[in-house]
């Protein structure tokens, strides 16, 4: 069974976002990191860039595949996990903790309503 | 079309393997992690299920003639128990497949076994039988792909693992092979492989595959490895992958472009010989090279290779992050004037040009 924490919401494409309303921490789920296998490279936007819900914001590469990353929320990037540039394996080791990708100042808190609940996302990955 | 399944498809699933389609077969791509499996082969020993590789047996009075005319190497150099790497080319000298040809011991007649790549067995069986008819040769050609499971035991500790499971094969020299009992299964054991490490390839009867696999994995500490690690290992060595680094439809290449001219013996008669002699004399326009990215990123199959002026001069055919070097490495074709080691080029990774340099292969010795 994959870990699906209750304190965040999910996109069908396996990204998560925390839901405190003002800022969101964005990354990929435990299921996604397992499907990808060994993550070797992460390409992320810069601080100050805008991201839009449902649109690509970066790329995660495993040894075997390249996958686009989709934003679960819209807003301005206020922090980027630069640790991943040197240690992309953190995405595998701790996707919900040290493997986070972006902090986004959300422009429309109502967007969270359209994301999958942990229960709904769990159903998708079973 | 339904995927062909190796004999251990369900046993691999029970070990939580992930699967991929490869050459029409449903094969394990990863058991634990590609990085872990790759390291096991470089540092100790791993075992791959490569039962998707084809096996075609050729026997009879004209078996040697048929093999000689359809492969680029010289089969007359093979004594029973010897093997050689060879190309299979068409009249234009384009590589249709690469293969290993084994000469099997047989007192009655000459007998060969060759190993086409996954999904090519039927095509090669047809090619062999059609030419046999055209040339009026007396030879029997049998596609025995689904009679033999094939495992590759590879790594610095492979000889110990194989010695523990089989009698009388640890003294095999490179490219030598013989029949042996492997945990009771009469198998064809060859000191060959495609990882750059010492190792063995074992063909055992399809219905005894599970006994052999379990013995290596459970009793002789071989790490189960999938095709993902096989790919990263062969890229680190600069070895070709059929269907990707050459392909008669999508990547038509002759052996000199592909860097395997050593497997072509122009003093033998084979389909494509005259075309290849002309290439040999005139030289090639493009060469298969190793590339190392100097910027962050991973070069993948199909990405353009660009010169300093921004002109597309070549393309990547295989690329990955090398698990051993922890650096992005790639293989591809570039014009000969850009092919010398040290040449600076760029690889267009999702429309961003990343600095790269040509390096000699194997990458591990650069």
CSV table of C-alpha atoms in Angstrom, one decimal:
chain,number,residue,atom,x,y,z
A,1,UNK,CA,0.0,0.0,0.0
A,2,UNK,CA,1.2,3.5,-0.8
A,3,UNK,CA,1.2,6.3,1.7
A,4,UNK,CA,-1.5,8.9,1.0
A,5,UNK,CA,-1.4,11.5,3.8
A,6,UNK,CA,-4.7,13.0,5.0
A,7,UNK,CA,-3.3,16.5,5.3
A,8,UNK,CA,-3.2,17.3,1.6
A,9,UNK,CA,-5.1,16.9,-1.7
A,10,UNK,CA,-4.1,15.4,-5.0
A,11,UNK,CA,-4.3,15.7,-8.8
A,12,UNK,CA,-5.1,12.7,-10.9
A,13,UNK,CA,-1.6,13.1,-12.4
A,14,UNK,CA,-0.2,12.3,-9.0
A,15,UNK,CA,0.9,15.7,-7.7
A,16,UNK,CA,-0.1,16.8,-4.2
A,17,UNK,CA,-0.7,20.2,-2.6
A,18,UNK,CA,-1.1,21.1,1.0
A,19,UNK,CA,-4.3,22.9,1.7
A,20,UNK,CA,-3.7,25.7,4.3
A,21,UNK,CA,-5.4,28.1,2.0
A,22,UNK,CA,-2.6,30.8,1.5
A,23,UNK,CA,0.4,28.8,0.5
A,24,UNK,CA,0.7,25.3,-0.9
A,25,UNK,CA,3.6,22.9,-0.8
A,26,UNK,CA,3.7,20.9,-4.0
A,27,UNK,CA,5.3,17.6,-4.8
A,28,UNK,CA,4.5,14.1,-6.2
A,29,UNK,CA,2.9,11.2,-4.4
A,30,UNK,CA,4.4,8.1,-3.0
A,31,UNK,CA,2.6,6.1,-5.7
A,32,UNK,CA,4.1,8.4,-8.4
A,33,UNK,CA,7.7,8.1,-7.1
A,34,UNK,CA,7.3,4.3,-7.0
A,35,UNK,CA,6.0,4.1,-10.5
A,36,UNK,CA,8.8,6.3,-11.8
A,37,UNK,CA,11.6,4.4,-10.1
A,38,UNK,CA,14.9,6.0,-9.4
A,39,UNK,CA,14.6,9.7,-9.8
A,40,UNK,CA,17.7,11.2,-11.3
A,41,UNK,CA,16.8,14.7,-12.4
A,42,UNK,CA,14.2,17.4,-11.5
A,43,UNK,CA,13.5,20.5,-13.5
A,44,UNK,CA,11.6,23.2,-11.6
A,45,UNK,CA,10.5,26.8,-12.2
A,46,UNK,CA,12.3,29.7,-10.5
A,47,UNK,CA,11.2,31.7,-7.6
A,48,UNK,CA,8.7,34.3,-8.8
A,49,UNK,CA,7.4,32.3,-11.7
A,50,UNK,CA,3.7,31.8,-12.1
A,51,UNK,CA,2.2,28.3,-12.2
A,52,UNK,CA,-1.3,27.5,-13.4
A,53,UNK,CA,-3.5,24.7,-12.1
A,54,UNK,CA,-3.5,21.8,-14.5
A,55,UNK,CA,-0.6,23.1,-16.6
A,56,UNK,CA,3.0,21.9,-16.7
A,57,UNK,CA,5.4,23.4,-14.2
A,58,UNK,CA,8.4,21.1,-14.6
A,59,UNK,CA,9.8,17.7,-15.3
A,60,UNK,CA,10.9,14.8,-13.2
A,61,UNK,CA,13.1,12.2,-14.8
A,62,UNK,CA,13.8,8.7,-13.6
A,63,UNK,CA,16.5,6.4,-15.1
A,64,UNK,CA,13.9,5.0,-17.4
A,65,UNK,CA,11.4,7.8,-18.2
A,66,UNK,CA,10.6,11.5,-18.4
A,67,UNK,CA,7.4,12.8,-16.8
A,68,UNK,CA,5.9,16.2,-16.9
A,69,UNK,CA,4.8,17.8,-13.6
A,70,UNK,CA,1.4,19.5,-13.5
A,71,UNK,CA,0.5,22.2,-11.0
A,72,UNK,CA,-2.3,21.3,-8.6
A,73,UNK,CA,-2.9,25.0,-7.8
A,74,UNK,CA,-2.3,28.4,-9.5
A,75,UNK,CA,-0.1,31.0,-8.0
A,76,UNK,CA,3.4,32.5,-7.6
A,77,UNK,CA,6.4,30.3,-6.8
A,78,UNK,CA,7.8,31.6,-3.5
A,79,UNK,CA,10.3,28.8,-2.8
A,80,UNK,CA,11.9,26.0,-4.8
A,81,UNK,CA,13.5,22.9,-3.2
A,82,UNK,CA,17.0,23.4,-4.7
A,83,UNK,CA,18.2,20.5,-2.6
A,84,UNK,CA,16.6,18.3,-5.3
A,85,UNK,CA,19.1,19.5,-8.0
A,86,UNK,CA,21.9,17.8,-6.1
A,87,UNK,CA,19.9,15.0,-4.5
A,88,UNK,CA,16.9,14.1,-6.7
A,89,UNK,CA,16.7,10.8,-4.9
A,90,UNK,CA,14.9,12.6,-2.1
A,91,UNK,CA,11.8,12.4,-4.2
A,92,UNK,CA,12.0,8.6,-3.8
A,93,UNK,CA,13.1,8.6,-0.2
A,94,UNK,CA,10.7,11.2,1.2
A,95,UNK,CA,8.2,12.5,-1.3
A,96,UNK,CA,6.0,14.2,1.2
A,97,UNK,CA,8.9,15.6,3.3
A,98,UNK,CA,12.3,16.4,2.1
A,99,UNK,CA,11.3,15.6,-1.5
A,100,UNK,CA,8.9,18.5,-1.8
A,101,UNK,CA,9.3,20.6,-4.9
A,102,UNK,CA,7.6,24.1,-4.7
A,103,UNK,CA,6.0,26.5,-2.3
A,104,UNK,CA,3.3,28.4,-4.1
A,105,UNK,CA,1.4,31.5,-2.9
A,106,UNK,CA,-2.0,30.4,-4.1
A,107,UNK,CA,-4.0,32.9,-6.2
A,108,UNK,CA,-7.4,31.2,-5.8
A,109,UNK,CA,-7.9,29.1,-2.6
A,110,UNK,CA,-11.2,27.8,-4.1
A,111,UNK,CA,-9.1,25.7,-6.5
A,112,UNK,CA,-8.5,23.2,-3.7
A,113,UNK,CA,-12.1,22.2,-4.0
A,114,UNK,CA,-11.4,20.6,-7.3
A,115,UNK,CA,-8.6,18.4,-6.1
A,116,UNK,CA,-9.0,14.8,-5.1
A,117,UNK,CA,-9.4,14.0,-1.5
A,118,UNK,CA,-7.0,11.5,0.1
A,119,UNK,CA,-9.8,8.9,-0.1
A,120,UNK,CA,-10.5,9.6,-3.7
A,121,UNK,CA,-6.9,9.6,-4.7
A,122,UNK,CA,-6.3,6.3,-2.8
A,123,UNK,CA,-9.2,4.8,-4.8
A,124,UNK,CA,-7.4,5.9,-8.0
A,125,UNK,CA,-4.1,4.2,-7.1
A,126,UNK,CA,-5.5,0.9,-5.9
B,1,UNK,CA,-1.9,-8.8,-30.3
B,2,UNK,CA,-1.3,-10.6,-27.0
B,3,UNK,CA,2.1,-10.2,-25.5
B,4,UNK,CA,4.3,-13.2,-25.4
B,5,UNK,CA,5.2,-14.2,-21.9
B,6,UNK,CA,8.5,-15.6,-20.6
B,7,UNK,CA,8.1,-18.9,-18.7
B,8,UNK,CA,8.5,-17.0,-15.3
B,9,UNK,CA,6.1,-14.2,-16.0
B,10,UNK,CA,3.9,-15.1,-13.0
B,11,UNK,CA,6.9,-16.0,-10.7
B,12,UNK,CA,8.4,-12.5,-11.5
B,13,UNK,CA,5.0,-10.9,-10.7
B,14,UNK,CA,5.1,-12.7,-7.4
B,15,UNK,CA,8.4,-11.0,-6.6
B,16,UNK,CA,6.8,-7.7,-7.3
B,17,UNK,CA,8.5,-7.1,-10.6
B,18,UNK,CA,7.3,-4.2,-12.8
B,19,UNK,CA,6.8,-5.1,-16.4
B,20,UNK,CA,7.3,-3.6,-19.8
B,21,UNK,CA,6.5,-4.5,-23.4
B,22,UNK,CA,9.7,-5.4,-25.2
B,23,UNK,CA,9.8,-6.8,-28.7
B,24,UNK,CA,6.3,-8.1,-28.2
B,25,UNK,CA,7.1,-9.8,-24.9
B,26,UNK,CA,5.9,-8.9,-21.4
B,27,UNK,CA,9.2,-8.6,-19.6
B,28,UNK,CA,10.3,-7.6,-16.1
B,29,UNK,CA,11.8,-4.1,-16.3
B,30,UNK,CA,12.6,-3.7,-12.6
B,31,UNK,CA,12.4,-5.8,-9.5
B,32,UNK,CA,13.7,-3.6,-6.7
B,33,UNK,CA,15.3,-0.5,-8.3
B,34,UNK,CA,17.3,0.0,-11.4
B,35,UNK,CA,20.1,1.6,-9.4
B,36,UNK,CA,20.3,-1.3,-7.0
B,37,UNK,CA,20.2,-3.9,-9.7
B,38,UNK,CA,22.8,-2.1,-11.8
B,39,UNK,CA,25.1,-1.9,-8.8
B,40,UNK,CA,24.7,-5.6,-8.1
B,41,UNK,CA,26.0,-6.4,-11.5
B,42,UNK,CA,28.9,-4.0,-11.4
B,43,UNK,CA,29.9,-5.1,-7.8
B,44,UNK,CA,28.7,-8.6,-7.2
B,45,UNK,CA,26.3,-10.7,-9.4
B,46,UNK,CA,22.8,-10.3,-10.9
B,47,UNK,CA,20.6,-12.5,-13.0
B,48,UNK,CA,18.4,-11.3,-15.9
B,49,UNK,CA,15.6,-13.2,-17.5
B,50,UNK,CA,16.3,-12.7,-21.2
B,51,UNK,CA,13.9,-15.4,-22.4
B,52,UNK,CA,12.5,-12.9,-24.9
B,53,UNK,CA,15.7,-13.3,-27.0
B,54,UNK,CA,15.1,-15.6,-30.0
B,55,UNK,CA,16.8,-18.9,-30.6
B,56,UNK,CA,17.1,-20.3,-34.1
B,57,UNK,CA,18.8,-23.6,-34.8
B,58,UNK,CA,20.4,-24.4,-38.1
B,59,UNK,CA,21.6,-27.9,-38.9
B,60,UNK,CA,22.4,-30.2,-41.8
B,61,UNK,CA,25.1,-30.6,-44.4
B,62,UNK,CA,24.8,-27.0,-45.7
B,63,UNK,CA,24.3,-25.4,-42.3
B,64,UNK,CA,27.7,-23.7,-42.3
B,65,UNK,CA,27.1,-22.3,-45.8
B,66,UNK,CA,23.7,-20.9,-44.9
B,67,UNK,CA,25.1,-19.3,-41.7
B,68,UNK,CA,28.1,-17.9,-43.6
B,69,UNK,CA,25.9,-16.3,-46.3
B,70,UNK,CA,23.5,-14.7,-43.9
B,71,UNK,CA,25.8,-13.3,-41.2
B,72,UNK,CA,28.7,-10.9,-41.5
B,73,UNK,CA,31.3,-12.8,-39.4
B,74,UNK,CA,33.2,-15.9,-40.4
B,75,UNK,CA,31.5,-19.0,-39.1
B,76,UNK,CA,34.2,-21.2,-40.4
B,77,UNK,CA,36.4,-20.0,-37.6
B,78,UNK,CA,34.0,-21.6,-35.1
B,79,UNK,CA,35.0,-24.9,-33.5
B,80,UNK,CA,32.2,-26.8,-31.7
B,81,UNK,CA,31.5,-24.8,-28.5
B,82,UNK,CA,32.7,-21.5,-29.9
B,83,UNK,CA,30.6,-18.4,-30.5
B,84,UNK,CA,30.9,-15.1,-32.2
B,85,UNK,CA,29.1,-11.8,-32.5
B,86,UNK,CA,27.8,-11.0,-35.9
B,87,UNK,CA,25.5,-8.7,-37.9
B,88,UNK,CA,22.7,-9.8,-40.2
B,89,UNK,CA,22.5,-7.3,-43.1
B,90,UNK,CA,20.4,-6.9,-46.2
B,91,UNK,CA,21.8,-6.4,-49.8
B,92,UNK,CA,22.4,-2.7,-49.0
B,93,UNK,CA,24.5,-3.6,-46.0
B,94,UNK,CA,21.9,-2.2,-43.6
B,95,UNK,CA,21.8,-4.0,-40.2
B,96,UNK,CA,18.7,-6.0,-39.8
B,97,UNK,CA,19.7,-7.4,-36.4
B,98,UNK,CA,22.8,-8.3,-34.4
B,99,UNK,CA,23.2,-11.8,-33.0
B,100,UNK,CA,25.5,-14.3,-31.3
B,101,UNK,CA,26.2,-17.4,-33.3
B,102,UNK,CA,27.0,-20.6,-31.4
B,103,UNK,CA,28.4,-23.7,-33.0
B,104,UNK,CA,26.8,-26.6,-31.2
B,105,UNK,CA,28.7,-29.9,-30.7
B,106,UNK,CA,27.3,-32.6,-32.9
B,107,UNK,CA,28.9,-35.7,-34.3
B,108,UNK,CA,26.3,-36.3,-37.0
B,109,UNK,CA,26.1,-33.0,-38.7
B,110,UNK,CA,27.1,-29.3,-38.4
B,111,UNK,CA,24.7,-27.5,-36.1
B,112,UNK,CA,24.5,-23.8,-35.2
B,113,UNK,CA,22.3,-21.8,-32.8
B,114,UNK,CA,21.9,-18.1,-33.3
B,115,UNK,CA,20.2,-15.6,-31.0
B,116,UNK,CA,18.2,-12.9,-32.7
B,117,UNK,CA,16.8,-10.0,-30.7
B,118,UNK,CA,13.3,-10.1,-29.1
B,119,UNK,CA,10.5,-10.3,-31.6
B,120,UNK,CA,12.9,-11.0,-34.5
B,121,UNK,CA,12.9,-14.8,-34.3
B,122,UNK,CA,10.0,-15.5,-36.8
B,123,UNK,CA,11.4,-12.9,-39.2
B,124,UNK,CA,14.9,-14.5,-39.1
B,125,UNK,CA,13.5,-18.0,-39.3
B,126,UNK,CA,11.7,-16.9,-42.5
B,127,UNK,CA,14.8,-15.2,-43.8
B,128,UNK,CA,16.8,-18.3,-43.3
B,129,UNK,CA,14.3,-20.7,-44.9
B,130,UNK,CA,13.6,-18.4,-47.9
B,131,UNK,CA,17.4,-18.1,-48.7
B,132,UNK,CA,17.8,-21.9,-48.1
B,133,UNK,CA,15.2,-22.5,-50.8
B,134,UNK,CA,16.6,-19.8,-53.1
B,135,UNK,CA,20.1,-21.2,-52.9
B,136,UNK,CA,19.0,-24.9,-52.9
B,137,UNK,CA,20.8,-25.7,-49.7
B,138,UNK,CA,20.4,-28.8,-47.5
B,139,UNK,CA,19.8,-27.4,-44.1
B,140,UNK,CA,17.1,-27.5,-41.4
B,141,UNK,CA,16.0,-24.3,-39.7
B,142,UNK,CA,14.0,-24.4,-36.5
B,143,UNK,CA,12.7,-21.5,-34.4
B,144,UNK,CA,13.2,-22.9,-30.9
B,145,UNK,CA,12.6,-19.6,-29.1
B,146,UNK,CA,9.9,-21.1,-26.9
B,147,UNK,CA,11.8,-24.2,-26.1
B,148,UNK,CA,14.6,-22.4,-24.3
B,149,UNK,CA,14.4,-20.0,-21.4
B,150,UNK,CA,17.5,-17.8,-21.3
B,151,UNK,CA,19.1,-16.2,-18.2
B,152,UNK,CA,22.2,-13.9,-18.0
B,153,UNK,CA,24.2,-14.3,-14.8
B,154,UNK,CA,26.5,-11.3,-14.8
B,155,UNK,CA,29.0,-9.6,-12.5
B,156,UNK,CA,32.4,-10.1,-10.9
B,157,UNK,CA,30.9,-12.9,-8.7
B,158,UNK,CA,29.1,-14.6,-11.7
B,159,UNK,CA,31.8,-17.4,-12.0
B,160,UNK,CA,31.3,-18.4,-8.3
B,161,UNK,CA,27.5,-18.4,-8.6
B,162,UNK,CA,27.6,-20.5,-11.8
B,163,UNK,CA,30.3,-22.9,-10.4
B,164,UNK,CA,28.0,-23.5,-7.4
B,165,UNK,CA,25.0,-24.3,-9.6
B,166,UNK,CA,26.6,-26.2,-12.5
B,167,UNK,CA,29.5,-28.6,-12.9
B,168,UNK,CA,32.3,-28.2,-15.4
B,169,UNK,CA,31.6,-24.7,-16.8
B,170,UNK,CA,33.7,-22.3,-14.6
B,171,UNK,CA,36.7,-22.9,-16.8
B,172,UNK,CA,35.0,-21.6,-20.0
B,173,UNK,CA,36.8,-18.8,-21.7
B,174,UNK,CA,35.2,-15.8,-23.1
B,175,UNK,CA,32.8,-16.7,-26.0
B,176,UNK,CA,33.2,-20.4,-25.2
B,177,UNK,CA,30.1,-22.6,-24.5
B,178,UNK,CA,29.1,-26.1,-23.6
B,179,UNK,CA,26.2,-28.3,-22.5
B,180,UNK,CA,26.1,-28.7,-18.7
B,181,UNK,CA,23.7,-29.7,-16.0
B,182,UNK,CA,22.6,-26.6,-14.1
B,183,UNK,CA,20.8,-27.7,-11.0
B,184,UNK,CA,19.7,-30.8,-12.8
B,185,UNK,CA,18.6,-29.1,-16.0
B,186,UNK,CA,20.5,-29.9,-19.1
B,187,UNK,CA,21.5,-26.4,-20.4
B,188,UNK,CA,23.7,-24.6,-22.9
B,189,UNK,CA,26.0,-22.5,-20.9
B,190,UNK,CA,28.1,-19.8,-22.6
B,191,UNK,CA,30.6,-17.3,-21.2
B,192,UNK,CA,28.9,-14.3,-22.9
B,193,UNK,CA,26.8,-11.4,-21.9
B,194,UNK,CA,25.9,-7.8,-22.6
B,195,UNK,CA,26.8,-5.9,-19.5
B,196,UNK,CA,30.5,-5.4,-19.7
B,197,UNK,CA,31.1,-7.7,-16.7
B,198,UNK,CA,32.3,-11.3,-16.6
B,199,UNK,CA,29.3,-13.5,-16.9
B,200,UNK,CA,27.4,-16.4,-18.4
B,201,UNK,CA,24.3,-16.9,-20.5
B,202,UNK,CA,22.3,-20.0,-19.8
B,203,UNK,CA,19.8,-21.5,-22.0
B,204,UNK,CA,17.7,-24.1,-20.1
B,205,UNK,CA,14.6,-26.0,-21.1
B,206,UNK,CA,11.5,-23.7,-20.9
B,207,UNK,CA,9.7,-26.0,-18.3
B,208,UNK,CA,12.8,-26.1,-16.0
B,209,UNK,CA,13.2,-22.3,-16.0
B,210,UNK,CA,11.8,-21.8,-12.5
B,211,UNK,CA,14.1,-24.4,-10.9
B,212,UNK,CA,17.1,-22.7,-12.4
B,213,UNK,CA,16.1,-19.2,-11.7
B,214,UNK,CA,15.2,-19.9,-8.1
B,215,UNK,CA,18.5,-21.7,-7.5
B,216,UNK,CA,20.5,-18.7,-8.6
B,217,UNK,CA,18.3,-16.2,-6.8
B,218,UNK,CA,17.5,-18.1,-3.6
B,219,UNK,CA,20.6,-20.3,-3.2
B,220,UNK,CA,23.4,-18.5,-4.9
B,221,UNK,CA,22.7,-14.8,-4.0
B,222,UNK,CA,22.1,-13.5,-7.5
B,223,UNK,CA,20.1,-10.3,-7.5
B,224,UNK,CA,17.1,-10.5,-9.8
B,225,UNK,CA,17.5,-7.8,-12.4
B,226,UNK,CA,15.2,-6.3,-15.0
B,227,UNK,CA,15.6,-4.9,-18.4
B,228,UNK,CA,16.0,-1.4,-17.0
B,229,UNK,CA,19.3,-2.2,-15.4
B,230,UNK,CA,20.3,-4.2,-18.5
B,231,UNK,CA,19.8,-1.0,-20.5
B,232,UNK,CA,21.8,1.2,-18.3
B,233,UNK,CA,24.6,-1.4,-18.1
B,234,UNK,CA,24.9,-1.8,-21.9
B,235,UNK,CA,24.7,2.0,-22.4
B,236,UNK,CA,27.7,2.4,-20.1
B,237,UNK,CA,29.6,0.0,-22.3
B,238,UNK,CA,28.5,1.7,-25.5
B,239,UNK,CA,26.8,-1.5,-26.7
B,240,UNK,CA,24.1,-1.3,-29.4
B,241,UNK,CA,20.4,-1.9,-28.8
B,242,UNK,CA,18.5,-3.4,-31.7
B,243,UNK,CA,15.5,-1.4,-32.7
B,244,UNK,CA,16.9,1.7,-31.1
B,245,UNK,CA,20.6,2.3,-32.0
B,246,UNK,CA,19.9,0.6,-35.3
B,247,UNK,CA,16.7,-0.4,-37.0
B,248,UNK,CA,16.2,-1.1,-40.7
B,249,UNK,CA,13.1,1.2,-40.7
B,250,UNK,CA,13.7,3.9,-38.2
B,251,UNK,CA,17.5,4.0,-37.8
B,252,UNK,CA,19.0,2.3,-40.9
B,253,UNK,CA,22.7,1.9,-40.3
B,254,UNK,CA,25.6,-0.2,-41.6
B,255,UNK,CA,28.0,-1.9,-39.3
B,256,UNK,CA,30.8,0.7,-39.9
B,257,UNK,CA,28.6,3.6,-38.9
B,258,UNK,CA,27.4,1.6,-35.9
B,259,UNK,CA,31.0,0.9,-34.7
B,260,UNK,CA,30.8,-2.8,-35.2
B,261,UNK,CA,32.9,-3.2,-38.3
B,262,UNK,CA,35.0,-5.8,-36.3
B,263,UNK,CA,32.1,-8.2,-36.8
B,264,UNK,CA,32.3,-7.9,-40.6
B,265,UNK,CA,34.6,-10.2,-42.5
B,266,UNK,CA,34.8,-9.0,-46.0
B,267,UNK,CA,36.8,-12.0,-47.1
B,268,UNK,CA,33.6,-14.1,-46.7
B,269,UNK,CA,30.5,-14.2,-49.0
B,270,UNK,CA,27.4,-12.9,-47.3
B,271,UNK,CA,24.3,-10.8,-48.2
B,272,UNK,CA,25.4,-7.2,-48.1
B,273,UNK,CA,29.1,-7.9,-48.6
B,274,UNK,CA,29.6,-5.9,-51.8
B,275,UNK,CA,27.7,-2.9,-50.4
B,276,UNK,CA,29.8,-3.0,-47.2
B,277,UNK,CA,33.1,-3.3,-49.1
B,278,UNK,CA,32.2,-0.1,-50.9
B,279,UNK,CA,31.4,1.6,-47.5
B,280,UNK,CA,34.7,0.2,-46.1
B,281,UNK,CA,36.7,1.7,-49.0
B,282,UNK,CA,34.9,5.0,-49.2
B,283,UNK,CA,34.5,5.6,-45.4
B,284,UNK,CA,31.4,6.6,-43.5
B,285,UNK,CA,29.7,10.0,-43.2
B,286,UNK,CA,28.5,9.5,-39.7
B,287,UNK,CA,29.7,7.6,-36.7
B,288,UNK,CA,28.2,6.1,-33.5
B,289,UNK,CA,29.7,8.0,-30.6
B,290,UNK,CA,29.5,8.4,-26.8
B,291,UNK,CA,28.4,11.8,-25.4
B,292,UNK,CA,28.6,13.1,-21.9
B,293,UNK,CA,26.4,16.0,-20.9
B,294,UNK,CA,28.3,18.8,-19.2
B,295,UNK,CA,25.1,20.6,-18.0
B,296,UNK,CA,22.3,19.2,-15.8
B,297,UNK,CA,19.8,17.1,-17.7
B,298,UNK,CA,19.3,13.7,-19.3
B,299,UNK,CA,19.7,13.0,-23.0
B,300,UNK,CA,17.1,10.6,-24.4
B,301,UNK,CA,16.4,8.7,-27.6
B,302,UNK,CA,15.5,11.1,-30.4
B,303,UNK,CA,16.9,14.3,-29.0
B,304,UNK,CA,18.9,16.4,-31.5
B,305,UNK,CA,22.6,16.9,-31.4
B,306,UNK,CA,23.6,20.5,-32.3
B,307,UNK,CA,26.9,22.1,-33.2
B,308,UNK,CA,28.2,25.4,-31.9
B,309,UNK,CA,26.5,27.3,-34.7
B,310,UNK,CA,23.1,25.9,-33.7
B,311,UNK,CA,22.8,23.5,-36.7
B,312,UNK,CA,21.3,20.1,-36.0
B,313,UNK,CA,24.1,17.7,-36.9
B,314,UNK,CA,23.0,14.4,-35.3
B,315,UNK,CA,20.8,12.7,-32.8
B,316,UNK,CA,20.8,10.7,-29.7
B,317,UNK,CA,19.7,7.0,-30.0
B,318,UNK,CA,20.1,6.0,-26.3
B,319,UNK,CA,20.7,8.0,-23.2
B,320,UNK,CA,20.4,7.7,-19.4
B,321,UNK,CA,21.9,8.9,-16.2
B,322,UNK,CA,24.8,6.5,-15.6
B,323,UNK,CA,24.2,4.8,-12.3
B,324,UNK,CA,27.9,4.1,-11.9
B,325,UNK,CA,29.2,7.5,-12.8
B,326,UNK,CA,26.2,9.5,-11.7
B,327,UNK,CA,26.5,11.5,-14.9
B,328,UNK,CA,24.3,11.8,-17.9
B,329,UNK,CA,25.6,9.7,-20.8
B,330,UNK,CA,24.3,9.1,-24.3
B,331,UNK,CA,24.9,7.3,-27.5
B,332,UNK,CA,24.1,8.6,-31.0
B,333,UNK,CA,25.2,9.4,-34.5
B,334,UNK,CA,27.2,12.5,-35.5
B,335,UNK,CA,29.1,13.5,-38.7
B,336,UNK,CA,32.7,12.1,-38.7
B,337,UNK,CA,34.0,15.7,-38.5
B,338,UNK,CA,32.3,16.0,-35.1
B,339,UNK,CA,33.1,12.4,-33.9
B,340,UNK,CA,36.6,12.8,-32.3
B,341,UNK,CA,36.7,12.4,-28.5
B,342,UNK,CA,36.8,15.8,-26.9
B,343,UNK,CA,34.6,17.5,-29.5
B,344,UNK,CA,32.2,20.0,-28.0
B,345,UNK,CA,28.6,19.7,-29.1
B,346,UNK,CA,25.1,20.4,-27.6
B,347,UNK,CA,22.1,18.2,-27.0
B,348,UNK,CA,18.7,19.7,-27.3
B,349,UNK,CA,16.9,18.5,-24.2
B,350,UNK,CA,13.3,19.7,-24.4
B,351,UNK,CA,14.3,22.7,-26.5
B,352,UNK,CA,17.1,23.7,-24.1
B,353,UNK,CA,20.6,23.2,-25.5
B,354,UNK,CA,22.8,21.4,-23.0
B,355,UNK,CA,26.6,21.4,-23.4
B,356,UNK,CA,28.0,18.0,-24.3
B,357,UNK,CA,31.3,16.5,-25.4
B,358,UNK,CA,32.1,13.4,-27.4
B,359,UNK,CA,33.9,10.7,-25.4
B,360,UNK,CA,35.2,7.3,-26.2
B,361,UNK,CA,33.3,4.3,-25.1
B,362,UNK,CA,33.0,2.3,-22.8
B,363,UNK,CA,32.1,5.4,-20.7
B,364,UNK,CA,33.5,3.7,-17.6
B,365,UNK,CA,37.0,3.9,-19.0
B,366,UNK,CA,36.8,7.5,-20.2
